[in-house]
Each structure stands twice: as structure tokens, then as C-alpha cells.
Amino acid sequence: MQYLIIGMLFILGTIEQAQAQVDVSQLSVYKVAEHEYINYEASNGVSKISGNTLFKEGTEGNSFYHVDSQGITFKRQYPKSHFVEPTNIIVEYELSDDGKKLLSIDKANEIAKIWQINADFSLELLSEISFNKPPEELRFVDFAFQDGHYILYGQKEGGTFVRTVFAWDQANNGFSQHSRLTFNNENPSNKLAFHNYPEQGLMVAISPEALYLYQEGAQEFELKQELAFEFVSHNYIATQLDTINNRLLVHYRSETIMLELDENNSVTAASSHPHQNLFGINIRVDDIHPTSDRLIAQDLNCLYTLSLNDFNTYTATELDCDPAVTDISDISADGNKLLMPGRSFNVADISNINDIKQITRPQEQGRIKAPGFHHVNLPLGEHSSLNYNGTLLTHSHLTPELGQTFVADSPLEQASIPECGYRCKEWLALGKEVVALHGDQFTRYSVSGEEDTLATLSGTLTLADSTPLGNWYKAIALNEIEFMLTDGNSLSVFTKTQTGFAHKFTQNIDIEFDYYGYTNVDFIYQNNHLHLFDRNTKQLLRYNYTGDELAYDTAIPFGSLETGDFFDRNLATYMLNDRLIVETQRGYQYIRAVKIFRIENNSLIEEASLPGTLLAQPHAVSETQMLLLADQGDHKAFIFDALADEPLIEVGDYNGYEGSYISKDQLLHFYGQGSVFVSKALKPNADTLEITTLQGVAAEFNLNALFNASLQGKLTFSAENLPDGLTLSAQGMLYFDGTAQPDTAIAIEVLDNHQRTATFAVQNTYIPGPEATGSLLIELTQNESYTVDLKTLIKDALAVTVNYAVGDMTLSDSTLTVTFYEPGEYQLPFSAVNVHGALATHVLQFSVSELVEEKEDDSDAGSDSEKTPDDGEQDNGDGDSKEESTETKTDDNTTSTTGNTQSTANTNSPSKSEDGSGGSLAFLLMAMTLLLPARERFRLRR
């Protein structure tokens, strides 16, 4: 029983927290995800096809599709901001030959980006390249983008033109300068139009009076031909290179100029023909599309191949005629697919020229649909939605990152019913299911598990006495398992069963519907109360649902609403947080306002009036607060707070969507448009996080600790100008490598998956390791024994350890004894730790000089007794003289005025110790210090 009580308290606590008052000053309302909808496709942007990838540029973003023999399937869409900021910059796009990479070129900043198109059609940025500007100053003339080549024209002061071509290296993910050639032309730049054929090394320049044909040379263009023509409107001339027959075709008014080229691309013959005579059909040269092995042409509705005939003109052979063939916007690199965009995509598969296949895709199939006036948008399961636009039933997932994402769709037709017309139809959300009602037929839609598959249960509604169900005009969900139907004279309530629905009861009611099923009564159901907002009688009727009947309760007069306000049945009414929200129009100028009433003593008491109209239904953010999205000329977001002295509080501008939405996890999902986030601003639990770093001790700090547990793992962290030794991961782990650094304050930026941002500071206090008290240089003589307590060489050393052995060395606790038998320079690194746990490694340097032996006289035989004492003979009664001599030498060596100190984080090198006690004890002391809990060096400051 105890566990049950705890569980109940937890649930109550959760509910209380969910209904808590929101700090309006911290509220955020903004769009976080754009769905793929009609504006992505309704544009004159480029369309590309290559391999099995189809790319479509739209006004608001770009869409990707998969193309195979089964059809064209929508895969991914990206807003234009994914490729360039700001979004008013012109971007050129190109697909690689295999369709697995995308090139985008920002023309304003001259930056090329190469994207990998993964198997799931997600994009991965492979490289970003800035174009190399030529060293000398050029006056910009023109630019072009063609077949993966970015072509820039400039002009020097002397009149010489410079053409620079940058080419896409698909294999190496590069974009580099392909050629840079000069050419001369006496015409001013505004009198020249350039046509490029970079793969063939040709360039055509057209002036009002002449055509110039250039071919690439080593350093400059070679003028192959200059032909006089009266083009007049030289900017409107189209050219096409017939690579099959090596001809240059120039469209000029009603004629086509045909220039025949030799193997050196010099013109061997020039002739002019009416279009109909030259091609056999009335087309322009830009209706001709060369592939690797044939010329494809199209007129208004047919595809043709063009081939030379005996008269040196072309013969058109019809391949396929179809109303979908209106224009060819692109040809795949292998020449097997022709892309013809229109209201719906159409691809012609010409891999078998004798059996052309049309691959089509309805505009709405296979994606989130465009929103419509009567579209259905209802929650389904735990994280899904079901949508219907009158033609297609669409199953979508709801995610915080992407909003509504497409899962599957299927055609669905709901035919009109005799004597009922387009009435007797309704879609309802009942619990976690969606119910479609069509006359006396029902279909229950449900999902389970990962919610990837839509399950259905269909049947017929019948009354309890087995009589058929008549026509009805209105359906209302009463709770998670029940709904009611009414024709105005009676209402019937049905409840869920395992096999469908069962009739529960029928009762009389008086509601006026016209012949077409319309009424001036709004049905508002909330908290077991059915309110009828009757514009005819100007009353708010209330019925209480008891489970067995809808019992009449009261009729509330409109009061102040009755005078001067005009009520259109298309103006909405809502009931939320025990408030009635009414859209009104007033006077001959149709001044609109949203009025909010509370019901008190059987009267409507007006609490607020908001000028304008609502963009969407009100949204409850707490039990006493609701969000109102209003059109006041500009779109604004307001909070109505019933507890505030001034209940209408403006939150700010609103740049989101309008219409009906599904509310899920602080997101409003507007079907076919996008999602809007409604929540308090992202804010850390403290403005400053104080950390302590220790020299020589690597450490990590989890910055997620500054945020509520529900956000941890869902945030992205970044920082600029981090000091050396500190690194920050996107997941919020701050790493310190132990190197020396000054105290510093670091600004951290945080982003969540709703695009909320926050900043806070990390204040780092750095504690250095213990320092040397003086010089660490020891001068010795060969074979001389030296003893020192290492802790006396280091200030505030709690423990020391030797990292490895030199000479003949022993270590007891911190006392080192060493003898060198060979002269030379020796280094002994040793580590010291202070009471804070900071660690520093120092180097004890030994300068060992060679031992020089002096010749001894017999008279001086006993004078060298201190260096080479005999056993017992030289003691002279002072047994401690040798120890005092050693201590004096140690003191002399540790009080020098110079030192040599190095710092490192290495604490694991072995050392030699006497009886195994010295080094291990030092390591134990350091380990105990370094194992201090990390939280002791981690403090929040508000």
C-alpha cells in the first residue's frame, strides 16, 4: 500500500506541475519546423535528374525524390536556409552524374558547397570552397552556370576580356579553376551575349551585328569564325550545339542558322532555314536536347528523335505523344531519363527508344499534403497524426525536430450519400484512435508499437432496436470512447466496443438545421458539458452529460453581445479554461474583435476584447492562461491571464502558421505547413558555473547539470576562444587536459532541438602544482654518495614520487640516496602533489665531475681519511660526523638562487625504492588526493 501512495503522489505532482502558471516574460512562441507543402514545388526553380535522384528547387526550399520504374516518391525537403543565408541570395544547383551528390553555389559570396546525398536522402556537407579571385582587378561583365561549370566574365582596362571557368571535380569533392583564357572583341560588354560549351572548348559571342565563334587555346581563345548577321536583339538569341552531327544551331526569329563545323571547330558552311523546313516540325533550337547518341526534341505534346537526311536537314521521328510532355528541363547524365516538370512531375524513361515509359507522380502522393479548407488533422496513437484532404488519407509521425513527417498515404474516396449529399460525414478523435463516419458506416483507425502501420476496423452503425440510422448533420466526441450524432430533432450516443460501436441511447433535442445541413448554432463540448451557442435565439444553452442522457441545465443570454455585434456563422466560438471565446464583427465596417467571457450567475461577463481575428484556435498553457494568435494587420501573440490585473499580455510578433493544429509536447503542428513551439525560454539553473582545475590532473565537467533533467541529452553546446587545455563537446562535456592556464571566464552557448538558445558563463579557477624552493642543480663528484629529502626541495609538497631511477639510487619515503660511478650530466624527474591535489613534475639535475686522485706522501698517509676511511680506525670517537657532513651538503645544494622546473601530467612512471616502501607510499598519497569527488570542484553561482 505504501508504494501505491507514493505512486499516486508522484502522479498528482506531475499534474500540478503541468498546470502551473507560466511566467509570460519567459514565454517563447515561434516556428521550429517547416513541412513540405505546395510552396516548395510551386516555383520556376530548376529541376534536375540524375541516377535515381530527382531534385526540385522551390520558392521556400528544395525537395528530393526517388525515381525508379515504380514511380516518383518524395523523400526529403530542406528549407533554403539549409543552403544559404540570407535566403534571398541566388543559388545554383547541380546533381552529380550518379545522382549521389549535390552541388550548390552561392553566387553572392562565390562559395561552392558539395553535399553527399545519403541512402535516406539526408544531406552531409562534404566540402565548402571559395573561388580563387584572379590577382588583377577586373570589371565584372557576366556569369553563367552550365553542366557543373561556373563561368565568370571580366574585362581589363584595356578592353581585353577574361573568361574564368571553375569546374566541379565530382570524384574528389573539389571545385577548382578549370581554365582562365583571354579574348579580344571590339564590342562593348553590354553589346555581347555569351554562349558556353565548356566540354567542347567552344564559346559563342553574339553582338547585334555579328556572331563570333571562339575555341580554347593554351592561354587565350582563338577566333575561329566571325559571321555578319543582323541579330538586333542579341540577348534573346538561343544556340544549341548538335554534338551528334557537329553543328552549331542558332535560333533567329522564324529561322535557324546552321553552322557546320570541321574537326577543328572551324565553320565550313553556313545556311539559314525556316524552323519547319530544317527540323520537319515547328520547334526552336532550345527544344533540342543532345544525348550521347541521339538528338531528342519535343514540341507541345510529343517527343521526337532528329536525324540527318539526304537534303542535309533533319527528319523528325515521333517517339511518344502524351499530354504530360510539355517541356524537358533536364536529361540524366546517362541520357536515359528526361525530366518534364509541370503541375505533377513526369519522367520519360528512354533507355529503350522503342518502348518509352512514362513515370509519373501525382502532386499530392507520397508526402505531407498541401493544407486545404476542409482538411482533417487529428492526433493518433502516442506520436502520430491522421490527415485527409478529400482524396488521400495520410499517416504522419509527430517529432519535436521535424514536426509532421510523412509515413504513408492511400487513396480514399467518400462518395456523396443520396438524400444526404455531402453531409453525414465527420472525422473524430476518440482517445488514441481516429474514427471516420460516413452515413451509417464507420472506420476506426489505430496504430501500435512504432506506429508505422495503420490498422483499421470498419462496420455499420445501428440503433438498439436494429432500426437503420437516419441522416444526421453533426457528430461530436463526448469523451475517449463515446460520440453523439444529431439531426436537430434528436441525438443518439454511441460507445466503443471490441467489434465496433454500440448504440447507447437516443433523446429528443430541438436544434434548427437548414436543408443543406448548416445551422447558426455552434456546438462546444468541454468537461462533460455541451454548450450550444445559438445565434438565432442569442443564448448559450448548456447541457450536462451524465452518461445516460444530456440533461438540460440552463440558458444564458448573450447580454452585451446582443447589441451591435453581427454574428456570422463562419466566425468561430471556443470554450477553454472555463471561458467563452467569441469572434465578432461589428458595424458596417465589419470591425472584428475576439471577446473573452466568464460565466457567472447565469450571465456572460466580458473580461477582455482583443482587436482582430484569430489565426488558430486558442491554446491553453495553464489552467488560467491561454495563448491567442491574432491577425491585427500584423500577426501577434497574446496571453490571456485570468489572474492578472490586465489579462491581455502581448508576447510579441508571431511569424508562424494559421489554421487548425494538433497540440503535442509544447508543439502546435499545423498540417501541411509547419510546427510552432510554445514554452518558456530556455534558461540554465544558474548564470555561472564555477569549476576548479588542478595542474597535472585531467578532469571533465558535465555542463548539462545546469539544466533540468528533462533537457539533459537534448542540448547542443558551443563556445568560442576556449583557452588551451580546455575542449568542449557538442554534448556538453568540458574536458581539461591538466596543462597550466590562468583563471578565466568562458561564455557557453546552448541550443535545444526547438531552436531555443541560452548562454551562461563557466568561471574556471586554476590551482598550480607545488613549485621548487630553489635551484634543482646538484654538483657531485664521481663515486660520491648523495642523500636528500625531496620534499625539502618543493614548497608545500604533500607527497613526492620518483618517476624512474638514475645511477645507483634508493628511495625511502621521500629521502633519496644516489651515487654516480661515471661522470656526466644526469636528470631525475620526480612528481610532487600539494594538499589541493594539484600535481607538478620537476627535474633534479646532477652534474657529476670526474674523480681526480692525488699522489700521496708517506707523511700525509692519514690526511685523506674522510674520503677513504678504514673500518674503525678513523672514527675518532665522533660517530655522527659523517651524517652531519651529508646534511650540510644537502643544505648547500637546496638553497641556490636558480631553479629548473618542468610541468607534466604523467604520474604513472615506475621508481626504485628501498624495501618497496618509499615510491608506493607517495603514489598512495597522490592517488588519495586525486580521487577527491569531482563535485567538490563544481559549484553553481546564481
Short mmCIF file of C-alpha atoms in Angstrom, two decimals, residues 289-613:
data_model
loop_
_atom_site.label_atom_id
_atom_site.label_comp_id
_atom_site.label_asym_id
_atom_site.label_seq_id
_atom_site.Cartn_x
_atom_site.Cartn_y
_atom_site.Cartn_z
CA HIS A 289 18.41 18.12 -76.32
CA PRO A 290 21.55 16.20 -77.35
CA THR A 291 22.32 12.96 -75.52
CA SER A 292 25.40 10.81 -76.00
CA ASP A 293 23.99 9.01 -79.03
CA ARG A 294 20.95 10.91 -80.35
CA LEU A 295 19.14 14.22 -80.63
CA ILE A 296 15.90 14.43 -78.67
CA ALA A 297 13.35 17.12 -79.47
CA GLN A 298 9.91 17.98 -78.13
CA ASP A 299 7.06 20.13 -79.32
CA LEU A 300 3.89 20.87 -77.43
CA ASN A 301 2.89 17.25 -76.69
CA CYS A 302 5.30 14.84 -78.41
CA LEU A 303 8.86 13.53 -78.20
CA TYR A 304 10.95 13.03 -81.34
CA THR A 305 14.39 11.95 -82.45
CA LEU A 306 16.16 14.08 -85.06
CA SER A 307 18.45 12.59 -87.70
CA LEU A 308 20.10 14.00 -90.82
CA ASN A 309 18.51 13.26 -94.19
CA ASP A 310 19.74 13.38 -97.77
CA PHE A 311 18.96 17.08 -98.02
CA ASN A 312 21.33 17.86 -95.16
CA THR A 313 18.43 18.84 -92.94
CA TYR A 314 16.74 16.91 -90.16
CA THR A 315 13.99 14.34 -90.12
CA ALA A 316 11.83 14.16 -87.00
CA THR A 317 10.68 10.68 -85.93
CA GLU A 318 7.86 10.58 -83.40
CA LEU A 319 8.67 8.61 -80.25
CA ASP A 320 5.80 9.29 -77.88
CA CYS A 321 2.87 11.67 -77.64
CA ASP A 322 1.40 12.40 -74.25
CA PRO A 323 -0.27 15.46 -72.71
CA ALA A 324 2.31 15.29 -69.92
CA VAL A 325 5.11 16.05 -72.40
CA THR A 326 5.26 19.84 -72.24
CA ASP A 327 8.91 20.69 -71.67
CA ILE A 328 12.21 18.94 -71.00
CA SER A 329 14.03 20.63 -68.15
CA ASP A 330 16.85 18.13 -67.71
CA ILE A 331 18.35 14.91 -69.06
CA SER A 332 20.11 12.42 -66.80
CA ALA A 333 23.84 12.00 -67.33
CA ASP A 334 23.36 8.58 -68.93
CA GLY A 335 20.75 10.03 -71.32
CA ASN A 336 18.10 7.53 -70.19
CA LYS A 337 15.71 9.82 -68.32
CA LEU A 338 14.02 13.04 -69.44
CA LEU A 339 12.58 15.26 -66.72
CA MET A 340 9.45 17.19 -67.63
CA PRO A 341 8.18 19.23 -64.67
CA GLY A 342 4.69 20.56 -64.61
CA ARG A 343 1.79 20.55 -62.20
CA SER A 344 2.85 16.98 -61.46
CA PHE A 345 6.28 15.52 -62.20
CA ASN A 346 6.71 13.42 -65.31
CA VAL A 347 9.83 11.47 -66.27
CA ALA A 348 10.25 9.71 -69.59
CA ASP A 349 12.44 6.61 -69.49
CA ILE A 350 14.01 6.37 -72.97
CA SER A 351 16.53 3.64 -72.18
CA ASN A 352 14.58 1.56 -74.72
CA ILE A 353 13.87 4.03 -77.51
CA ASN A 354 11.24 1.71 -78.95
CA ASP A 355 9.34 1.41 -75.69
CA ILE A 356 9.32 4.71 -73.81
CA LYS A 357 7.95 4.51 -70.27
CA GLN A 358 6.21 7.42 -68.58
CA ILE A 359 7.00 7.66 -64.84
CA THR A 360 4.58 9.96 -63.05
CA ARG A 361 3.78 11.18 -59.58
CA PRO A 362 0.55 12.88 -58.53
CA GLN A 363 1.33 16.18 -56.93
CA GLU A 364 -0.04 15.09 -53.55
CA GLN A 365 1.15 11.48 -53.49
CA GLY A 366 3.94 10.39 -51.16
CA ARG A 367 4.42 13.43 -48.94
CA ILE A 368 2.82 15.74 -46.42
CA LYS A 369 -0.05 17.27 -48.36
CA ALA A 370 -0.85 20.89 -49.05
CA PRO A 371 -3.32 22.23 -46.48
CA GLY A 372 -6.89 22.62 -47.68
CA PHE A 373 -10.02 24.34 -46.42
CA HIS A 374 -11.61 21.10 -45.18
CA HIS A 375 -8.50 19.05 -44.41
CA VAL A 376 -8.55 16.69 -41.42
CA ASN A 377 -5.73 16.93 -38.87
CA LEU A 378 -6.26 14.67 -35.85
CA PRO A 379 -3.94 13.07 -33.26
CA LEU A 380 -3.40 9.32 -33.48
CA GLY A 381 -1.67 6.99 -31.02
CA GLU A 382 1.21 8.39 -28.99
CA HIS A 383 3.16 10.31 -31.67
CA SER A 384 1.19 10.15 -34.92
CA SER A 385 -1.50 12.04 -36.79
CA LEU A 386 -4.07 11.16 -39.43
CA ASN A 387 -4.91 13.59 -42.19
CA TYR A 388 -7.42 13.60 -45.04
CA ASN A 389 -7.75 16.17 -47.82
CA GLY A 390 -10.72 14.67 -49.63
CA THR A 391 -8.57 12.47 -51.89
CA LEU A 392 -5.70 10.95 -49.94
CA LEU A 393 -5.52 9.62 -46.38
CA THR A 394 -2.09 10.42 -44.92
CA HIS A 395 -0.44 8.89 -41.86
CA SER A 396 2.26 11.09 -40.29
CA HIS A 397 4.59 11.00 -37.30
CA LEU A 398 4.97 13.90 -34.89
CA THR A 399 8.55 14.71 -33.85
CA PRO A 400 9.98 17.72 -32.00
CA GLU A 401 12.74 18.16 -34.59
CA LEU A 402 10.81 17.85 -37.87
CA GLY A 403 7.19 18.39 -36.91
CA GLN A 404 4.82 16.25 -39.01
CA THR A 405 6.78 13.74 -41.09
CA PHE A 406 5.30 11.55 -43.80
CA VAL A 407 4.83 7.83 -43.13
CA ALA A 408 2.36 6.54 -45.72
CA ASP A 409 -0.71 7.51 -47.72
CA SER A 410 -3.50 5.81 -49.63
CA PRO A 411 -6.36 6.97 -51.87
CA LEU A 412 -9.70 7.34 -50.11
CA GLU A 413 -12.98 8.34 -51.71
CA GLN A 414 -16.02 9.33 -49.68
CA ALA A 415 -18.88 9.47 -52.15
CA SER A 416 -21.97 11.58 -51.55
CA ILE A 417 -24.95 9.83 -49.96
CA PRO A 418 -28.42 10.02 -51.60
CA GLU A 419 -30.74 12.39 -49.69
CA CYS A 420 -27.75 13.46 -47.57
CA GLY A 421 -25.39 14.93 -50.17
CA TYR A 422 -22.09 15.89 -48.64
CA ARG A 423 -23.50 15.87 -45.11
CA CYS A 424 -23.43 12.83 -42.85
CA LYS A 425 -19.62 12.87 -42.83
CA GLU A 426 -17.30 13.52 -39.91
CA TRP A 427 -13.84 12.66 -38.54
CA LEU A 428 -13.43 12.40 -34.76
CA ALA A 429 -10.56 11.75 -32.36
CA LEU A 430 -11.65 9.21 -29.74
CA GLY A 431 -8.83 8.58 -27.30
CA LYS A 432 -5.85 7.33 -29.27
CA GLU A 433 -7.98 6.36 -32.28
CA VAL A 434 -9.44 8.33 -35.18
CA VAL A 435 -12.97 7.49 -36.35
CA ALA A 436 -14.29 8.28 -39.83
CA LEU A 437 -18.09 8.45 -40.04
CA HIS A 438 -19.81 8.26 -43.44
CA GLY A 439 -23.56 7.90 -43.18
CA ASP A 440 -24.16 4.75 -41.18
CA GLN A 441 -20.65 3.43 -41.93
CA PHE A 442 -17.68 3.84 -39.61
CA THR A 443 -13.94 3.12 -39.83
CA ARG A 444 -11.71 3.09 -36.75
CA TYR A 445 -8.02 3.86 -37.38
CA SER A 446 -5.36 2.89 -34.85
CA VAL A 447 -1.60 2.35 -34.52
CA SER A 448 0.61 0.39 -32.14
CA GLY A 449 4.28 -0.29 -31.40
CA GLU A 450 6.46 2.00 -33.52
CA GLU A 451 3.27 3.36 -35.10
CA ASP A 452 4.47 2.68 -38.64
CA THR A 453 1.40 0.72 -39.77
CA LEU A 454 -2.19 1.90 -39.84
CA ALA A 455 -4.80 -0.62 -38.62
CA THR A 456 -8.49 -0.32 -39.48
CA LEU A 457 -11.79 -1.69 -38.16
CA SER A 458 -14.94 -0.98 -40.20
CA GLY A 459 -18.63 -1.62 -39.69
CA THR A 460 -22.18 -0.27 -39.67
CA LEU A 461 -23.88 1.88 -37.03
CA THR A 462 -27.29 0.61 -35.99
CA LEU A 463 -29.72 1.66 -33.29
CA ALA A 464 -30.51 -0.55 -30.31
CA ASP A 465 -33.81 -1.73 -31.81
CA SER A 466 -31.96 -2.67 -35.03
CA THR A 467 -33.60 0.13 -36.98
CA PRO A 468 -31.34 1.80 -39.52
CA LEU A 469 -29.60 5.03 -38.70
CA GLY A 470 -31.15 8.01 -40.50
CA ASN A 471 -29.46 11.13 -41.85
CA TRP A 472 -27.53 13.23 -39.37
CA TYR A 473 -25.81 16.62 -39.62
CA LYS A 474 -23.45 16.90 -36.66
CA ALA A 475 -21.12 14.48 -34.84
CA ILE A 476 -19.40 15.36 -31.55
CA ALA A 477 -16.86 13.38 -29.49
CA LEU A 478 -18.03 13.25 -25.86
CA ASN A 479 -15.00 11.52 -24.35
CA GLU A 480 -12.40 8.89 -25.31
CA ILE A 481 -15.00 6.19 -26.08
CA GLU A 482 -18.30 7.93 -26.88
CA PHE A 483 -19.72 10.25 -29.52
CA MET A 484 -23.13 11.68 -30.41
CA LEU A 485 -24.96 12.24 -33.71
CA THR A 486 -27.82 14.68 -34.20
CA ASP A 487 -30.19 15.72 -36.99
CA GLY A 488 -31.63 18.63 -34.97
CA ASN A 489 -34.68 16.75 -33.73
CA SER A 490 -32.93 14.04 -31.76
CA LEU A 491 -29.47 12.93 -30.74
CA SER A 492 -28.03 9.43 -30.45
CA VAL A 493 -25.00 8.42 -28.39
CA PHE A 494 -22.71 5.52 -29.36
CA THR A 495 -19.93 3.89 -27.34
CA LYS A 496 -16.87 1.83 -28.33
CA THR A 497 -16.99 -1.94 -28.22
CA GLN A 498 -14.43 -4.58 -29.13
CA THR A 499 -16.06 -5.07 -32.54
CA GLY A 500 -17.12 -1.52 -33.32
CA PHE A 501 -19.73 0.73 -31.70
CA ALA A 502 -22.92 0.09 -29.78
CA HIS A 503 -25.92 2.42 -29.58
CA LYS A 504 -26.30 3.72 -26.02
CA PHE A 505 -29.42 5.93 -26.07
CA THR A 506 -31.43 8.42 -28.14
CA GLN A 507 -33.22 11.52 -26.84
CA ASN A 508 -35.12 14.46 -28.28
CA ILE A 509 -33.50 17.85 -28.82
CA ASP A 510 -34.51 20.99 -30.74
CA ILE A 511 -31.76 22.45 -32.99
CA GLU A 512 -32.54 24.18 -36.28
CA PHE A 513 -30.64 22.93 -39.36
CA ASP A 514 -31.37 24.14 -42.90
CA TYR A 515 -31.84 21.89 -45.90
CA TYR A 516 -28.08 21.74 -46.58
CA GLY A 517 -27.25 20.77 -43.03
CA TYR A 518 -26.00 24.20 -41.94
CA THR A 519 -27.01 25.82 -38.66
CA ASN A 520 -26.48 29.06 -36.76
CA VAL A 521 -25.72 27.02 -33.65
CA ASP A 522 -22.16 26.26 -32.60
CA PHE A 523 -21.62 23.01 -30.67
CA ILE A 524 -18.96 23.41 -27.96
CA TYR A 525 -18.24 20.39 -25.76
CA GLN A 526 -15.94 20.58 -22.74
CA ASN A 527 -15.70 18.76 -19.40
CA ASN A 528 -18.99 16.83 -19.74
CA HIS A 529 -20.87 19.97 -20.72
CA LEU A 530 -22.38 20.55 -24.15
CA HIS A 531 -22.81 24.25 -24.91
CA LEU A 532 -24.99 25.38 -27.81
CA PHE A 533 -24.07 28.89 -28.95
CA ASP A 534 -27.34 29.82 -30.67
CA ARG A 535 -27.05 32.91 -32.86
CA ASN A 536 -30.78 32.83 -33.60
CA THR A 537 -32.07 32.95 -30.01
CA LYS A 538 -28.94 34.76 -28.75
CA GLN A 539 -28.49 32.35 -25.91
CA LEU A 540 -25.80 29.98 -24.68
CA LEU A 541 -27.62 26.73 -23.85
CA ARG A 542 -25.89 24.29 -21.53
CA TYR A 543 -26.50 20.54 -21.22
CA ASN A 544 -24.80 18.24 -18.73
CA TYR A 545 -23.76 14.79 -19.95
CA THR A 546 -24.41 12.23 -17.21
CA GLY A 547 -23.54 9.11 -19.19
CA ASP A 548 -27.22 8.22 -19.56
CA GLU A 549 -28.53 11.45 -21.03
CA LEU A 550 -27.78 15.04 -21.99
CA ALA A 551 -29.72 16.89 -19.32
CA TYR A 552 -30.72 20.48 -19.94
CA ASP A 553 -29.10 22.82 -17.39
CA THR A 554 -29.59 26.49 -18.24
CA ALA A 555 -29.88 29.15 -20.94
CA ILE A 556 -27.52 32.12 -20.60
CA PRO A 557 -28.45 35.27 -22.53
CA PHE A 558 -25.77 36.92 -24.65
CA GLY A 559 -26.19 40.20 -22.80
CA SER A 560 -23.73 42.77 -24.17
CA LEU A 561 -23.11 40.58 -27.19
CA GLU A 562 -26.72 41.12 -28.29
CA THR A 563 -26.35 44.81 -29.10
CA GLY A 564 -24.44 45.89 -32.18
CA ASP A 565 -22.42 42.76 -32.88
CA PHE A 566 -23.12 40.93 -36.15
CA PHE A 567 -22.73 37.17 -35.89
CA ASP A 568 -21.64 35.29 -38.96
CA ARG A 569 -21.86 31.51 -38.72
CA ASN A 570 -18.32 31.30 -40.12
CA LEU A 571 -16.99 33.21 -37.10
CA ALA A 572 -15.67 30.75 -34.54
CA THR A 573 -16.50 30.20 -30.89
CA TYR A 574 -14.45 28.25 -28.35
CA MET A 575 -14.65 27.14 -24.74
CA LEU A 576 -11.32 26.94 -22.91
CA ASN A 577 -10.29 27.26 -19.25
CA ASP A 578 -13.99 27.82 -18.40
CA ARG A 579 -14.00 30.89 -20.66
CA LEU A 580 -16.14 31.50 -23.74
CA ILE A 581 -14.12 32.96 -26.64
CA VAL A 582 -16.18 34.54 -29.42
CA GLU A 583 -15.07 36.10 -32.72
CA THR A 584 -17.27 39.11 -33.53
CA GLN A 585 -17.94 41.60 -36.31
CA ARG A 586 -19.40 44.99 -35.52
CA GLY A 587 -20.95 47.72 -37.66
CA TYR A 588 -20.99 48.35 -41.36
CA GLN A 589 -17.18 48.48 -41.44
CA TYR A 590 -17.05 44.95 -40.09
CA ILE A 591 -14.70 45.80 -37.25
CA ARG A 592 -13.56 42.47 -35.85
CA ALA A 593 -12.61 41.55 -32.32
CA VAL A 594 -12.13 38.47 -30.15
CA LYS A 595 -14.10 38.70 -26.91
CA ILE A 596 -13.50 36.58 -23.82
CA PHE A 597 -16.25 35.96 -21.24
CA ARG A 598 -16.53 34.16 -17.96
CA ILE A 599 -19.84 32.62 -16.93
CA GLU A 600 -21.03 33.90 -13.58
CA ASN A 601 -24.53 33.93 -12.04
CA ASN A 602 -26.07 32.79 -15.30
CA SER A 603 -24.53 35.78 -17.13
CA LEU A 604 -21.69 36.37 -19.57
CA ILE A 605 -19.15 38.75 -18.02
CA GLU A 606 -16.76 40.24 -20.59
CA GLU A 607 -13.15 40.08 -19.32
CA ALA A 608 -11.20 41.14 -22.40
CA SER A 609 -11.59 42.24 -26.00
CA LEU A 610 -8.75 41.65 -28.47
CA PRO A 611 -8.91 43.59 -31.78
CA GLY A 612 -8.53 41.48 -34.91
CA THR A 613 -9.26 37.85 -35.74
#
